[in-house]
Short mmCIF file of C-alpha atoms and ligand atoms in Angstrom, two decimals:
data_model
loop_
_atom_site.label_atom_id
_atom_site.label_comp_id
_atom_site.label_asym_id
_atom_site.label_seq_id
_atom_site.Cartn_x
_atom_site.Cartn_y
_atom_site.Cartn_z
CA UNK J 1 1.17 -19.90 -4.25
CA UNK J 2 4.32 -18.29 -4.88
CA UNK J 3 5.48 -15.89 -2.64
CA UNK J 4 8.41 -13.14 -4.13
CA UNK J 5 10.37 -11.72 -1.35
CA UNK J 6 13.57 -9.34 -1.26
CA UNK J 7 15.68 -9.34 1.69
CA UNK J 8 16.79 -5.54 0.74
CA UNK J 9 13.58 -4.60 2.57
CA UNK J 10 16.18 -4.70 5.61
CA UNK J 11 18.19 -1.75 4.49
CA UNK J 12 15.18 0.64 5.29
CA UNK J 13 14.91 1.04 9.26
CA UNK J 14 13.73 4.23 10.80
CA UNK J 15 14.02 3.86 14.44
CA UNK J 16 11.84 5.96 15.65
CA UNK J 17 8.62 8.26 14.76
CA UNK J 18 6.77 10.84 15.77
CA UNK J 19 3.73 9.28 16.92
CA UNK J 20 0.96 10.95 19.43
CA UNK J 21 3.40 13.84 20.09
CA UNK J 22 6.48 11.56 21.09
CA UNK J 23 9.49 9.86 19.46
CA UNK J 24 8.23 6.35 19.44
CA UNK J 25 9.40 3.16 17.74
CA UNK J 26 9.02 2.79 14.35
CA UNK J 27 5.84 0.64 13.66
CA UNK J 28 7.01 -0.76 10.22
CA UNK J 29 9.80 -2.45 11.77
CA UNK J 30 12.00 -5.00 9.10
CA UNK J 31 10.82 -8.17 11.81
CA UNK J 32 7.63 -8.09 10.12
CA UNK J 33 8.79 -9.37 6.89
CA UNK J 34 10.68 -11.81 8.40
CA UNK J 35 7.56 -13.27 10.93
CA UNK J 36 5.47 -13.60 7.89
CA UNK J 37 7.92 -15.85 5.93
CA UNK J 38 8.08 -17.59 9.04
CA UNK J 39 4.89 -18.50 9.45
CA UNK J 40 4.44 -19.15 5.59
CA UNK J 41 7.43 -22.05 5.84
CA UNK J 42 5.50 -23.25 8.99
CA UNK J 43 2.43 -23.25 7.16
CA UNK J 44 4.23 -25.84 4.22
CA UNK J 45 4.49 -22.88 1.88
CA UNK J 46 6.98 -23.10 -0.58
CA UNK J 47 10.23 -20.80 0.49
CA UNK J 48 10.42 -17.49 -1.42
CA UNK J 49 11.72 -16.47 -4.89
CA UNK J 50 13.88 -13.16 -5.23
CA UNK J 51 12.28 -10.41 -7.45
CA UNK J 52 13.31 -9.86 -11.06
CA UNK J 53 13.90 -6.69 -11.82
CA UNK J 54 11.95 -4.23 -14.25
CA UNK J 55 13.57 -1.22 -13.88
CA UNK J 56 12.53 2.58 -13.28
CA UNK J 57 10.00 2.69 -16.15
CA UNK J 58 7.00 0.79 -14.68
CA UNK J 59 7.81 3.11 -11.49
CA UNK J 60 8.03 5.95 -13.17
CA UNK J 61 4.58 5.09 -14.98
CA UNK J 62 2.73 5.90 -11.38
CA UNK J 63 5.42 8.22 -9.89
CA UNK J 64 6.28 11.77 -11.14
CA UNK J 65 9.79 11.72 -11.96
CA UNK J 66 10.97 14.61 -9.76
CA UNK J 67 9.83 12.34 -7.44
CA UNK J 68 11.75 8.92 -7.57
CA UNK J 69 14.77 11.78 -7.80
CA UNK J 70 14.24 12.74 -4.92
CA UNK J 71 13.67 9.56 -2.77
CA UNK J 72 17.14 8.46 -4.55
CA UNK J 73 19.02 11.51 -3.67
CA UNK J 74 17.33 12.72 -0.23
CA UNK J 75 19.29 11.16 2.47
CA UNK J 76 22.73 12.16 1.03
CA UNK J 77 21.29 15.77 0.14
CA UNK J 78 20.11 16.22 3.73
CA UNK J 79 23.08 15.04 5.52
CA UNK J 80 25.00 16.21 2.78
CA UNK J 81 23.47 19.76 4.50
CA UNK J 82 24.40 19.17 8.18
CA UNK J 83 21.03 16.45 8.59
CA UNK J 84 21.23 14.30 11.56
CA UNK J 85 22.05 10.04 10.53
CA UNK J 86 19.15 9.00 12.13
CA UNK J 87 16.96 10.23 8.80
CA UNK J 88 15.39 12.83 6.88
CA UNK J 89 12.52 14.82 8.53
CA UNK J 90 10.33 17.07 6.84
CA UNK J 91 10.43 20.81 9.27
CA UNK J 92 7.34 22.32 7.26
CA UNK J 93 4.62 21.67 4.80
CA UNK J 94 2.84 23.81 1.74
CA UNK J 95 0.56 25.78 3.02
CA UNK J 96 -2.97 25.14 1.01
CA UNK J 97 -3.05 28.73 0.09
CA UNK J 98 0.30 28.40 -2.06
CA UNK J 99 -1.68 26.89 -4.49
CA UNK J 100 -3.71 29.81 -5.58
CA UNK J 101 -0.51 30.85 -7.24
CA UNK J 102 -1.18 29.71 -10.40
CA UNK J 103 -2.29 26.36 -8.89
CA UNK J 104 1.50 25.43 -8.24
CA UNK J 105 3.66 25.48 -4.75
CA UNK J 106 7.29 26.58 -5.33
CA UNK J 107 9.64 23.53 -4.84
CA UNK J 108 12.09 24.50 -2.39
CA UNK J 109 16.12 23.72 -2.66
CA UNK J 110 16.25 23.29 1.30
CA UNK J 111 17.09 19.56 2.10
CA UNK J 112 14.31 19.67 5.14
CA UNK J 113 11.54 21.57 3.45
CA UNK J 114 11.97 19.65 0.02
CA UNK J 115 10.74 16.66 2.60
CA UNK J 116 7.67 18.52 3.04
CA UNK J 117 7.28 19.31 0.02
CA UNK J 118 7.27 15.17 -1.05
CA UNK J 119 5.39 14.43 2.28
CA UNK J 120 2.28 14.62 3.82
CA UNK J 121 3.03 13.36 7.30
CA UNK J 122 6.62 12.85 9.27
CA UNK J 123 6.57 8.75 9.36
CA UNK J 124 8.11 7.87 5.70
CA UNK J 125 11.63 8.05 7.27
CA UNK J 126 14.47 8.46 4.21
CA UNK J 127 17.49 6.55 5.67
CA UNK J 128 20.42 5.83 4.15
CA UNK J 129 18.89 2.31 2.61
CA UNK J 130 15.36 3.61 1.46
CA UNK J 131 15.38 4.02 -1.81
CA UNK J 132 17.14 0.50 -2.05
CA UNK J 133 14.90 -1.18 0.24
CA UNK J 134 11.48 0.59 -1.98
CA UNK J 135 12.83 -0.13 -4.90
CA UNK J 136 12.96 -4.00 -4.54
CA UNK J 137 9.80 -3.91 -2.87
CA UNK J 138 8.11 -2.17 -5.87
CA UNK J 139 9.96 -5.06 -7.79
CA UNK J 140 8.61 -8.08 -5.72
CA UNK J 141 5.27 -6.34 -6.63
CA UNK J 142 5.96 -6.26 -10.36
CA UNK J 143 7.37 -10.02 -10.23
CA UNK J 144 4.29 -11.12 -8.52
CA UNK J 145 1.84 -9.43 -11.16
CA UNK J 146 4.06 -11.08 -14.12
CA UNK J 147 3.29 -14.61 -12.72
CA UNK J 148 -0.20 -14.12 -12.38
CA UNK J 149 -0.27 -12.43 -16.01
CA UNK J 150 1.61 -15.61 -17.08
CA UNK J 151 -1.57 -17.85 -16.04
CA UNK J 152 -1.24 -18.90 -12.44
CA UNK J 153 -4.13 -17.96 -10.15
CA UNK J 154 -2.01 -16.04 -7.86
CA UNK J 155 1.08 -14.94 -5.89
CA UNK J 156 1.85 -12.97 -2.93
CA UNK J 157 4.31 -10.19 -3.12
CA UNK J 158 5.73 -9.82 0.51
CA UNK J 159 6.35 -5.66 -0.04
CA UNK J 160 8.02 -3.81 2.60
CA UNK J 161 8.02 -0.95 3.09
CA UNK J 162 3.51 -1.09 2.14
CA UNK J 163 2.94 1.27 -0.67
CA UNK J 164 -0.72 1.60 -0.50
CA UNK J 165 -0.76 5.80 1.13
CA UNK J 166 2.22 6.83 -1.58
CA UNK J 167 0.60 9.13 -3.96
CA UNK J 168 2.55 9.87 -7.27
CA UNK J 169 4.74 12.47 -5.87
CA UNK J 170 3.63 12.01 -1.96
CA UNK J 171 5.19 9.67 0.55
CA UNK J 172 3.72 9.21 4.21
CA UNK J 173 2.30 6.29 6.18
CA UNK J 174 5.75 4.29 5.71
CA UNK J 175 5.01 4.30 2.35
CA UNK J 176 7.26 5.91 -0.88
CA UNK J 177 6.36 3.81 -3.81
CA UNK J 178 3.02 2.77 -4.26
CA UNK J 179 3.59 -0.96 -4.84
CA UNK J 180 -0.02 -2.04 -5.96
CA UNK J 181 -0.63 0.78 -7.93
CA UNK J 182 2.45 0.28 -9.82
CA UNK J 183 1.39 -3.54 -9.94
CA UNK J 184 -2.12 -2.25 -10.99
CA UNK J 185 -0.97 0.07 -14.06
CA UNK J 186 1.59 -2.44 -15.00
CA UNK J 187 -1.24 -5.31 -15.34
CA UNK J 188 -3.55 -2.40 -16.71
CA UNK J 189 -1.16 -1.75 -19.86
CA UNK J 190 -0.33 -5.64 -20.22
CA UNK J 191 -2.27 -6.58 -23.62
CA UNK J 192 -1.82 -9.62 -24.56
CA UNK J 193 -5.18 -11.03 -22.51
CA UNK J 194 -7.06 -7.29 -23.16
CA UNK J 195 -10.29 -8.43 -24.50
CA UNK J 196 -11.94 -5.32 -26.11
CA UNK J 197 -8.84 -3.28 -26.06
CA UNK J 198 -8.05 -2.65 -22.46
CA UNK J 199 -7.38 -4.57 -19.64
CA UNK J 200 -9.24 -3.62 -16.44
CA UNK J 201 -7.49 -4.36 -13.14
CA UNK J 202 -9.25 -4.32 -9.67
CA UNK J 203 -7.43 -2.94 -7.08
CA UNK J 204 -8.75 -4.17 -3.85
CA UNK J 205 -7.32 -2.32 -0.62
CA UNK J 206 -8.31 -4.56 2.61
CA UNK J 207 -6.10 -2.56 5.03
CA UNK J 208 -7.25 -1.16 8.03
CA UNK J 209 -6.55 1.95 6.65
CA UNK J 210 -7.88 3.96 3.90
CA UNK J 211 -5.37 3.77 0.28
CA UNK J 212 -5.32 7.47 -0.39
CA UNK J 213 -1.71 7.09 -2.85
CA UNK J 214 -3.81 4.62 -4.82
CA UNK J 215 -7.11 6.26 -4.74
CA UNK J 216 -5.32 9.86 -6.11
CA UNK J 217 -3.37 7.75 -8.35
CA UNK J 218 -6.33 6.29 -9.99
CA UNK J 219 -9.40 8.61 -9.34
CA UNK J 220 -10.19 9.67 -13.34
CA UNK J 221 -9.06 6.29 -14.58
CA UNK J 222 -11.69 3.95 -15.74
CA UNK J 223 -9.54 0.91 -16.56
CA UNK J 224 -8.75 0.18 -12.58
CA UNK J 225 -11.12 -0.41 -10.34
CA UNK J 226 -10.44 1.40 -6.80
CA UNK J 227 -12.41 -0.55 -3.72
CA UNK J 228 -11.28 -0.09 -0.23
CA UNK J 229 -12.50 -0.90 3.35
CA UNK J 230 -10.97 1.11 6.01
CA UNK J 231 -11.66 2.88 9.74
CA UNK J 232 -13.87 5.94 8.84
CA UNK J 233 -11.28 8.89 7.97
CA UNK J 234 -12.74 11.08 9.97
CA UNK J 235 -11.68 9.19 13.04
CA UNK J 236 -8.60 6.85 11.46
CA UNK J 237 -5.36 7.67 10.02
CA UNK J 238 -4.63 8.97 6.90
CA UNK J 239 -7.40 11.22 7.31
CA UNK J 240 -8.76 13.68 4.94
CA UNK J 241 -9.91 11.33 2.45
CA UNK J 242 -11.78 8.18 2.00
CA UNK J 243 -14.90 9.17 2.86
CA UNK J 244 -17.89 7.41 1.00
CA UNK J 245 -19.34 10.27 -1.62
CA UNK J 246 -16.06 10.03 -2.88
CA UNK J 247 -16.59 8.07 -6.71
CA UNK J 248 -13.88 9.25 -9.06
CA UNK J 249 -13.75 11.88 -11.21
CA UNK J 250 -14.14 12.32 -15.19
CA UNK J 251 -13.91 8.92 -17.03
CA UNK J 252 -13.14 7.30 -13.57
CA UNK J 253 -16.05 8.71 -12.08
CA UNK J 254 -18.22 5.39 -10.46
CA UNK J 255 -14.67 3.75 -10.43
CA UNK J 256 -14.12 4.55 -6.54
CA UNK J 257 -15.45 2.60 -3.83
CA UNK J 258 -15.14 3.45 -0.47
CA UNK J 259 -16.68 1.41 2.54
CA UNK J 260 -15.56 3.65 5.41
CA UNK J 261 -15.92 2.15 8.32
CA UNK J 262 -17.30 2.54 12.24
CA UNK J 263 -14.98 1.62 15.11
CA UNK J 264 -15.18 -1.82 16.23
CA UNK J 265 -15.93 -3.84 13.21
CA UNK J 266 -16.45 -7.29 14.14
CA UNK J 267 -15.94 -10.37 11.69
CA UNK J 268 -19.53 -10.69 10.68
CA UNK J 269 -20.04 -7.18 10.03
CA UNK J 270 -16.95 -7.12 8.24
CA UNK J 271 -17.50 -10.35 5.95
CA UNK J 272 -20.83 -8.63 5.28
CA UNK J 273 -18.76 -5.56 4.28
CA UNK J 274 -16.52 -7.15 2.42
CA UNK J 275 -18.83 -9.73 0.55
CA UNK J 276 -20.54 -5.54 -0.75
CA UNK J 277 -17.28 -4.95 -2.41
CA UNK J 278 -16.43 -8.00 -3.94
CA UNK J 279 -20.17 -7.86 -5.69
CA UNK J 280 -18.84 -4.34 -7.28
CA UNK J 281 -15.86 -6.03 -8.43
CA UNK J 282 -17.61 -8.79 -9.70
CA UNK J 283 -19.44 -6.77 -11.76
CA UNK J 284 -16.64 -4.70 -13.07
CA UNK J 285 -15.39 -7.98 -14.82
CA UNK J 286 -11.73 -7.24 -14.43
CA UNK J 287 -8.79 -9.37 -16.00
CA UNK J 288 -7.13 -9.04 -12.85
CA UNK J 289 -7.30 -8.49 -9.14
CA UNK J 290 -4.63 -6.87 -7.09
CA UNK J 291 -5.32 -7.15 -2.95
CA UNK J 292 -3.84 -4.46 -1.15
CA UNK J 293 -3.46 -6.98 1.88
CA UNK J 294 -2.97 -5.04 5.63
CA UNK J 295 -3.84 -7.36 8.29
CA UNK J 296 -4.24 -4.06 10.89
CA UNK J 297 -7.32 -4.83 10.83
CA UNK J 298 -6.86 -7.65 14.04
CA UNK J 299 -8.52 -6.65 16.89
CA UNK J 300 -5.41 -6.19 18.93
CA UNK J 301 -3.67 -4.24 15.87
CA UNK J 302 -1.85 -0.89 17.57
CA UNK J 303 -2.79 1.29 14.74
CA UNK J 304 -6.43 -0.32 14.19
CA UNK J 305 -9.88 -0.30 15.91
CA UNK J 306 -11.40 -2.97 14.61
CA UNK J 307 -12.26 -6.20 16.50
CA UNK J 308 -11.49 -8.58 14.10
CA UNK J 309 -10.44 -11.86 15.29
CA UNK J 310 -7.67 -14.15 14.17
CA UNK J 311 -10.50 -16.66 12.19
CA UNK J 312 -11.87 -14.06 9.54
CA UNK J 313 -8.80 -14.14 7.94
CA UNK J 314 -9.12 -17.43 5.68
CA UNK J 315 -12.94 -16.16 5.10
CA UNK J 316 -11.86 -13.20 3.63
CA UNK J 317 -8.88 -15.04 1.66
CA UNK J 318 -11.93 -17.33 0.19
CA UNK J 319 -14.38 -14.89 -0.21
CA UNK J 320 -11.78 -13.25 -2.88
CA UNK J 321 -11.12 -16.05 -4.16
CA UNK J 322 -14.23 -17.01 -4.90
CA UNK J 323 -14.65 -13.83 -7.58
CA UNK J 324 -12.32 -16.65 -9.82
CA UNK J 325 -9.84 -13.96 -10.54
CA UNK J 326 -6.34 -14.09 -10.98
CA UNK J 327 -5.62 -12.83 -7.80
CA UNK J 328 -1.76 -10.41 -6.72
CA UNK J 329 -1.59 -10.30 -2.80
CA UNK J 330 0.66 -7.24 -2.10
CA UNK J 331 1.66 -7.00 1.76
CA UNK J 332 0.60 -3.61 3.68
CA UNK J 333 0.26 -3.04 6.94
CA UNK J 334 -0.21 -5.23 10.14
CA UNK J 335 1.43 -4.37 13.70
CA UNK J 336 0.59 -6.62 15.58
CA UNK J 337 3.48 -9.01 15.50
CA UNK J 338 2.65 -11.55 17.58
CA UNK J 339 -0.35 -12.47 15.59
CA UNK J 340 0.80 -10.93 12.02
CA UNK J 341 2.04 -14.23 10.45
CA UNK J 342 -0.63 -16.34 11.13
CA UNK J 343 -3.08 -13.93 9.85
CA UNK J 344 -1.24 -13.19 6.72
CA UNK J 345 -0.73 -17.06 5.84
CA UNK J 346 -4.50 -17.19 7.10
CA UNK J 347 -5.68 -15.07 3.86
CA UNK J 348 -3.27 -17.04 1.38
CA UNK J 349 -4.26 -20.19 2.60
CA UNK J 350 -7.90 -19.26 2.94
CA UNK J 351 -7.55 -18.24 -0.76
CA UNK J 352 -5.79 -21.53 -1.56
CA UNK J 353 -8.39 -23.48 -0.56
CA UNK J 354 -10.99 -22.56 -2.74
CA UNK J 355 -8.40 -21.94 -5.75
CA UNK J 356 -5.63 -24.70 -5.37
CA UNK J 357 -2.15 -23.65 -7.44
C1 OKP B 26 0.40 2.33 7.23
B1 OKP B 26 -0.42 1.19 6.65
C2 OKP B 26 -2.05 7.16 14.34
C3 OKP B 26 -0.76 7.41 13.57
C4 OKP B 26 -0.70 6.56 12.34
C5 OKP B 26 0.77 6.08 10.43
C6 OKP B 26 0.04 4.83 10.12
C7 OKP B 26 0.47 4.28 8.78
C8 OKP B 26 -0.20 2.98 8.44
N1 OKP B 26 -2.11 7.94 15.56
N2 OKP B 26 0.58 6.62 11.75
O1 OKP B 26 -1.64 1.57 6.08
O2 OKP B 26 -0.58 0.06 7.48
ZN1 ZN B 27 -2.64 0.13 7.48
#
């Protein structure tokens, strides 16, 4: 399958975050873009294409506007006000009880608290290349879902930074734009294959951790399909949300699927899991099926705790592919780098074998 890759990703690199109450390296480091092409040209894939480019409008169809502003204009604005190089850094968040006023928080003009008013954690880093390096990932997305809405089974959209924790005017987990969601909506509003008038979409989040961006983004919308398997959020980062009562609201309600998750999923549990979900998205009947595809899952993953081992990963790329969708792979998360390629080109080829391109 194709995979649609933008070296820009490079431009966005944080060095370090706050992580368990100490500067720490920055997890989403750009080698992990460049280990999974690796192992795809080891693995006889064909080398990558270069995103086309859509513009702001299918972004700015999932993000508020205000928003995507301010991810352009953040790092100059905060250095711009005496900001140290190394990055932007939220210094305080809205306090829940702002919102009684009139159910709206006052937007600050303050470089550092306009941070935490876009955030909800300190580890989406703004650095000088951010918005450059988001905006071609968000692209590679969009390219991706075009080929697959121009008839082939599938493609693979090698995102960084993920997307999958980026609500519509939130970033946090390493994540600004919300690259399947915008994938998602984009294939949601394509109609020339709607049968009955609208095109469902599937949006299938197989990341260790829990897709609260795309679950917000999507929660009272009946025409995408939100399924995710995670770490329980009551143990596992992002917290908060993702907890299995939680079904959609309004004409989405019944159109949110959580499996949360206990620690130390092995691969037959998880198979079993997994093999759940796809029967719900089977039965939704969608045009198309969008994989939000984190591979922190692995058993020796840093920011997991499952024990998944290194052989699940074609299984679950040929369990989806057995739902006989066409099928966009978007890449999330995955840390462990020594393993991360093989378990990425694991899925695709997994996949591949059951649906040849
Ligand atoms: C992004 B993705 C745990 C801190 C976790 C952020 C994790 C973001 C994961 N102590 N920090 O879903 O792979
Ligand atoms: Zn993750």
């Amino acid at each position: 399958m194709q995979t649609i890759f933008s070296d820009l990703h490079a431009r966005h690199h944080p060095g370090l975050e706050f992580y368990e109450g100490e500067l720490k390296h920055y997890h989403d480091t750009p080698n992990r873009a460049q280990i999974v092409l690796d192992a795809l040209r080891s693995a006889g894939c064909a080398a990558p294409s270069a995103p086309q480019d859509f513009g702001l409008d299918p972004i700015l169809a999932v993000h508020r506007a205000d928003y995507v502003t301010y991810l352009q204009r953040a790092y100059a604005d905060w250095v711009g006000d005496g900001g140290i190089p190394a990055g932007v850094f939220p210094d305080v968040f809205p306090m829940r009880s702002a919102m009684r006023h009139g159910g709206r928080i006052l937007r600050p003009t303050k470089p550092s608290a306009l941070a935490g008013y876009y955030s909800f954690d300190l580890t989406a880093i703004i650095v000088e290349g951010t918005w450059e390096a988001v905006y071609h990932s968000a692209q590679c997305a969009l390219t991706a879902a075009r080929i697959v809405h121009a008839g082939a089974p599938a493609a693979f959209a090698l995102c960084r930074p993920p997307g999958h924790h980026a609500h519509a005017d939130l970033c946090g987990g390493y994540c600004f734009l919300n690259n399947a969601s915008i994938a998602s909506h984009w294939l949601a509003s394509s109609t020339s294959t709607a049968k009955e008038g609208q095109t469902r979409v599937a949006l299938l989040d197989i990341d260790f951790h829990h897709g609260n961006g795309s679950q917000d983004i999507f929660y009272s919308r009946d025409d995408v399909l939100f399924v995710s398997l995670h770490g329980d959020p009551s143990r596992q980062y992002p917290y908060f949300i993702g907890a299995a009562d939680e079904c959609g609201e309004g004409p989405g309600y019944g159109y949110t699927v959580n499996f949360p998750l206990e620690q130390g999923v092995g691969d037959e549990r998880y198979l079993d899991v997994l093999a759940q979900a796809c029967e719900r998205v089977a039965r939704y009947a969608p045009s198309y099926l969008v994989i939000s595809l984190g591979v922190d899952t692995y058993q020796f993953d840093p920011l997991g705790d499952f024990a998944l081992t290194s052989a699940i990963y074609p299984r679950i790329g040929a369990l989806i592919a057995q739902l006989g969708l066409p099928t966009v792979f978007i890449m999330e998360g995955g840390y462990a780098i020594e393993q991360l390629g093989l378990n990425v080109a694991g899925v695709l080829s997994g996949f591949e074998e059951v649906r040849p391109s």
